[in-house]
PDB file of C-alpha atoms in Angstrom:
ATOM      1  CA  UNK M  26     -27.897  -8.578 -58.651  1.00 35.00           C
ATOM      2  CA  UNK M  27     -28.697  -6.308 -55.811  1.00 38.00           C
ATOM      3  CA  UNK M  28     -29.518  -7.012 -52.226  1.00 42.00           C
ATOM      4  CA  UNK M  29     -30.377  -4.588 -49.504  1.00 41.00           C
ATOM      5  CA  UNK M  30     -28.296  -5.009 -46.348  1.00 44.00           C
ATOM      6  CA  UNK M  31     -30.033  -6.669 -43.455  1.00 43.00           C
ATOM      7  CA  UNK M  32     -31.890  -4.373 -41.196  1.00 44.00           C
ATOM      8  CA  UNK M  33     -32.179  -1.567 -43.625  1.00 45.00           C
ATOM      9  CA  UNK M  34     -35.421   0.454 -44.102  1.00 45.00           C
ATOM     10  CA  UNK M  35     -37.414   0.141 -47.244  1.00 45.00           C
ATOM     11  CA  UNK M  36     -39.965  -1.982 -48.975  1.00 44.00           C
ATOM     12  CA  UNK M  37     -37.388  -4.609 -50.008  1.00 49.00           C
ATOM     13  CA  UNK M  38     -35.833  -4.985 -46.487  1.00 48.00           C
ATOM     14  CA  UNK M  39     -37.743  -8.105 -45.709  1.00 54.00           C
ATOM     15  CA  UNK M  40     -36.756  -9.707 -49.076  1.00 57.00           C
ATOM     16  CA  UNK M  41     -32.981 -10.047 -48.219  1.00 50.00           C
ATOM     17  CA  UNK M  42     -31.737 -13.475 -47.467  1.00 53.00           C
ATOM     18  CA  UNK M  43     -28.177 -14.785 -47.278  1.00 50.00           C
ATOM     19  CA  UNK M  44     -28.186 -16.227 -50.843  1.00 56.00           C
ATOM     20  CA  UNK M  45     -28.576 -12.654 -51.983  1.00 68.00           C
ATOM     21  CA  UNK M  46     -25.166 -11.848 -50.527  1.00 78.00           C
ATOM     22  CA  UNK M  47     -21.856 -12.356 -52.562  1.00 85.00           C
ATOM     23  CA  UNK M  48     -20.481 -14.770 -49.877  1.00 83.00           C
ATOM     24  CA  UNK M  49     -17.235 -14.738 -47.903  1.00 88.00           C
ATOM     25  CA  UNK M  50     -15.479 -16.852 -50.398  1.00 87.00           C
ATOM     26  CA  UNK M  51     -15.107 -13.986 -52.768  1.00 87.00           C
ATOM     27  CA  UNK M  52     -13.065 -11.981 -50.303  1.00 89.00           C
ATOM     28  CA  UNK M  53      -9.668 -13.271 -51.420  1.00 89.00           C
ATOM     29  CA  UNK M  54      -6.609 -11.869 -53.235  1.00 88.00           C
ATOM     30  CA  UNK M  55      -8.016 -10.694 -56.569  1.00 87.00           C
ATOM     31  CA  UNK M  56     -11.526 -10.825 -55.269  1.00 88.00           C
ATOM     32  CA  UNK M  57     -13.767  -8.383 -53.515  1.00 91.00           C
ATOM     33  CA  UNK M  58     -12.300  -5.732 -51.165  1.00 92.00           C
ATOM     34  CA  UNK M  59     -13.650  -5.713 -47.658  1.00 93.00           C
ATOM     35  CA  UNK M  60     -15.390  -2.427 -46.853  1.00 96.00           C
ATOM     36  CA  UNK M  61     -16.421  -1.504 -43.361  1.00 95.00           C
ATOM     37  CA  UNK M  62     -19.371   0.767 -42.539  1.00 96.00           C
ATOM     38  CA  UNK M  63     -18.031   4.124 -41.426  1.00 97.00           C
ATOM     39  CA  UNK M  64     -14.812   3.689 -43.395  1.00 97.00           C
ATOM     40  CA  UNK M  65     -13.729   6.981 -45.146  1.00 98.00           C
ATOM     41  CA  UNK M  66     -12.199   6.978 -48.642  1.00 96.00           C
ATOM     42  CA  UNK M  67     -10.202   9.729 -50.278  1.00 95.00           C
ATOM     43  CA  UNK M  68     -10.891  11.907 -47.134  1.00 96.00           C
ATOM     44  CA  UNK M  69     -14.363  12.516 -48.486  1.00 95.00           C
ATOM     45  CA  UNK M  70     -16.678   9.504 -48.740  1.00 96.00           C
ATOM     46  CA  UNK M  71     -17.935   7.706 -45.668  1.00 98.00           C
ATOM     47  CA  UNK M  72     -19.632   4.269 -46.195  1.00 97.00           C
ATOM     48  CA  UNK M  73     -23.232   4.218 -44.934  1.00 97.00           C
ATOM     49  CA  UNK M  74     -24.666   0.977 -46.393  1.00 97.00           C
ATOM     50  CA  UNK M  75     -24.122  -1.585 -49.079  1.00 95.00           C
ATOM     51  CA  UNK M  76     -26.466  -1.033 -52.018  1.00 95.00           C
ATOM     52  CA  UNK M  77     -25.649  -4.275 -54.011  1.00 93.00           C
ATOM     53  CA  UNK M  78     -23.030  -6.430 -55.575  1.00 92.00           C
ATOM     54  CA  UNK M  79     -22.356  -8.127 -58.865  1.00 89.00           C
ATOM     55  CA  UNK M  80     -19.763 -10.398 -60.430  1.00 85.00           C
ATOM     56  CA  UNK M  81     -17.218  -7.623 -60.735  1.00 87.00           C
ATOM     57  CA  UNK M  82     -17.752  -5.369 -57.709  1.00 91.00           C
ATOM     58  CA  UNK M  83     -19.742  -4.221 -54.769  1.00 93.00           C
ATOM     59  CA  UNK M  84     -21.567  -0.857 -54.631  1.00 94.00           C
ATOM     60  CA  UNK M  85     -21.811   1.277 -51.548  1.00 95.00           C
ATOM     61  CA  UNK M  86     -23.917   4.330 -50.398  1.00 96.00           C
ATOM     62  CA  UNK M  87     -21.555   6.932 -49.165  1.00 96.00           C
ATOM     63  CA  UNK M  88     -21.952  10.268 -47.375  1.00 97.00           C
ATOM     64  CA  UNK M  89     -19.987  12.920 -49.381  1.00 94.00           C
ATOM     65  CA  UNK M  90     -18.402  14.919 -46.570  1.00 96.00           C
ATOM     66  CA  UNK M  91     -17.463  17.820 -48.802  1.00 95.00           C
ATOM     67  CA  UNK M  92     -20.924  18.632 -50.130  1.00 92.00           C
ATOM     68  CA  UNK M  93     -23.221  17.273 -47.354  1.00 89.00           C
ATOM     69  CA  UNK M  94     -24.827  14.826 -49.725  1.00 91.00           C
ATOM     70  CA  UNK M  95     -24.610  11.175 -50.859  1.00 92.00           C
ATOM     71  CA  UNK M  96     -22.842   9.235 -53.602  1.00 91.00           C
ATOM     72  CA  UNK M  97     -22.626   5.751 -54.811  1.00 91.00           C
ATOM     73  CA  UNK M  98     -19.060   4.100 -54.674  1.00 93.00           C
ATOM     74  CA  UNK M  99     -18.346   1.140 -56.842  1.00 91.00           C
ATOM     75  CA  UNK M 100     -15.527  -1.175 -55.447  1.00 92.00           C
ATOM     76  CA  UNK M 101     -14.093  -3.328 -58.209  1.00 89.00           C
ATOM     77  CA  UNK M 102     -12.492  -6.715 -57.571  1.00 90.00           C
ATOM     78  CA  UNK M 103      -8.730  -6.494 -57.976  1.00 84.00           C
ATOM     79  CA  UNK M 104      -7.657  -9.214 -60.359  1.00 88.00           C
ATOM     80  CA  UNK M 105      -5.969  -7.881 -63.500  1.00 85.00           C
ATOM     81  CA  UNK M 106      -8.925  -8.894 -65.844  1.00 85.00           C
ATOM     82  CA  UNK M 107     -11.477  -7.205 -63.540  1.00 86.00           C
ATOM     83  CA  UNK M 108      -9.188  -4.042 -63.327  1.00 83.00           C
ATOM     84  CA  UNK M 109      -9.125  -3.936 -67.145  1.00 84.00           C
ATOM     85  CA  UNK M 110     -12.848  -4.152 -67.393  1.00 85.00           C
ATOM     86  CA  UNK M 111     -13.173  -1.313 -64.768  1.00 85.00           C
ATOM     87  CA  UNK M 112     -10.797   0.951 -66.868  1.00 87.00           C
ATOM     88  CA  UNK M 113     -13.108   0.204 -69.805  1.00 88.00           C
ATOM     89  CA  UNK M 114     -16.171   1.084 -67.847  1.00 85.00           C
ATOM     90  CA  UNK M 115     -14.486   4.332 -66.523  1.00 84.00           C
ATOM     91  CA  UNK M 116     -13.873   5.387 -70.182  1.00 88.00           C
ATOM     92  CA  UNK M 117     -17.512   4.833 -71.119  1.00 83.00           C
ATOM     93  CA  UNK M 118     -18.835   6.449 -68.106  1.00 80.00           C
ATOM     94  CA  UNK M 119     -16.435   9.465 -68.487  1.00 79.00           C
ATOM     95  CA  UNK M 120     -17.572  10.107 -71.962  1.00 77.00           C
ATOM     96  CA  UNK M 121     -21.320   9.729 -70.883  1.00 74.00           C
ATOM     97  CA  UNK M 122     -20.794  12.225 -68.010  1.00 70.00           C
ATOM     98  CA  UNK M 123     -19.738  14.818 -70.509  1.00 70.00           C
ATOM     99  CA  UNK M 124     -23.165  14.804 -72.193  1.00 65.00           C
ATOM    100  CA  UNK M 125     -25.025  16.830 -69.466  1.00 60.00           C
ATOM    101  CA  UNK M 126     -27.678  19.389 -70.202  1.00 65.00           C
ATOM    102  CA  UNK M 127     -25.216  22.263 -70.295  1.00 64.00           C
ATOM    103  CA  UNK M 128     -23.382  20.357 -73.057  1.00 59.00           C
ATOM    104  CA  UNK M 129     -26.672  19.435 -74.900  1.00 59.00           C
ATOM    105  CA  UNK M 130     -26.932  16.112 -73.038  1.00 55.00           C
ATOM    106  CA  UNK M 131     -29.561  14.551 -70.730  1.00 57.00           C
ATOM    107  CA  UNK M 132     -30.247  14.702 -67.105  1.00 60.00           C
ATOM    108  CA  UNK M 133     -29.728  11.539 -64.978  1.00 57.00           C
ATOM    109  CA  UNK M 134     -26.404  10.618 -66.629  1.00 56.00           C
ATOM    110  CA  UNK M 135     -23.661   9.408 -64.227  1.00 63.00           C
ATOM    111  CA  UNK M 136     -21.186  11.852 -62.836  1.00 63.00           C
ATOM    112  CA  UNK M 137     -17.663  10.612 -61.986  1.00 60.00           C
ATOM    113  CA  UNK M 138     -15.773  11.986 -59.018  1.00 61.00           C
TER     114      UNK M 138
END
């Protein structure tokens, strides 16, 4: 599921309603991590907007302060079984990111930072 944050520009901006949000009850120990707009992670990524959410995580648009560009940051829930799923996803995405055009792969494949 994805939902555009209220007040954001774009064709879907008027389609957002509160039922599209993950809800406050998920922000507990083992659940979603609170992310504030403008927060800087790893001295590099400043949060700009929430792109969406799902059962396991939220996804944020971040300004990359090192390369003057943008990146998406996925913030996983912290319960053990979610963390294990995140490590599995990292392994898969890490392998996929090695199949870029220079290595005989395809464009548009995720790049991990």
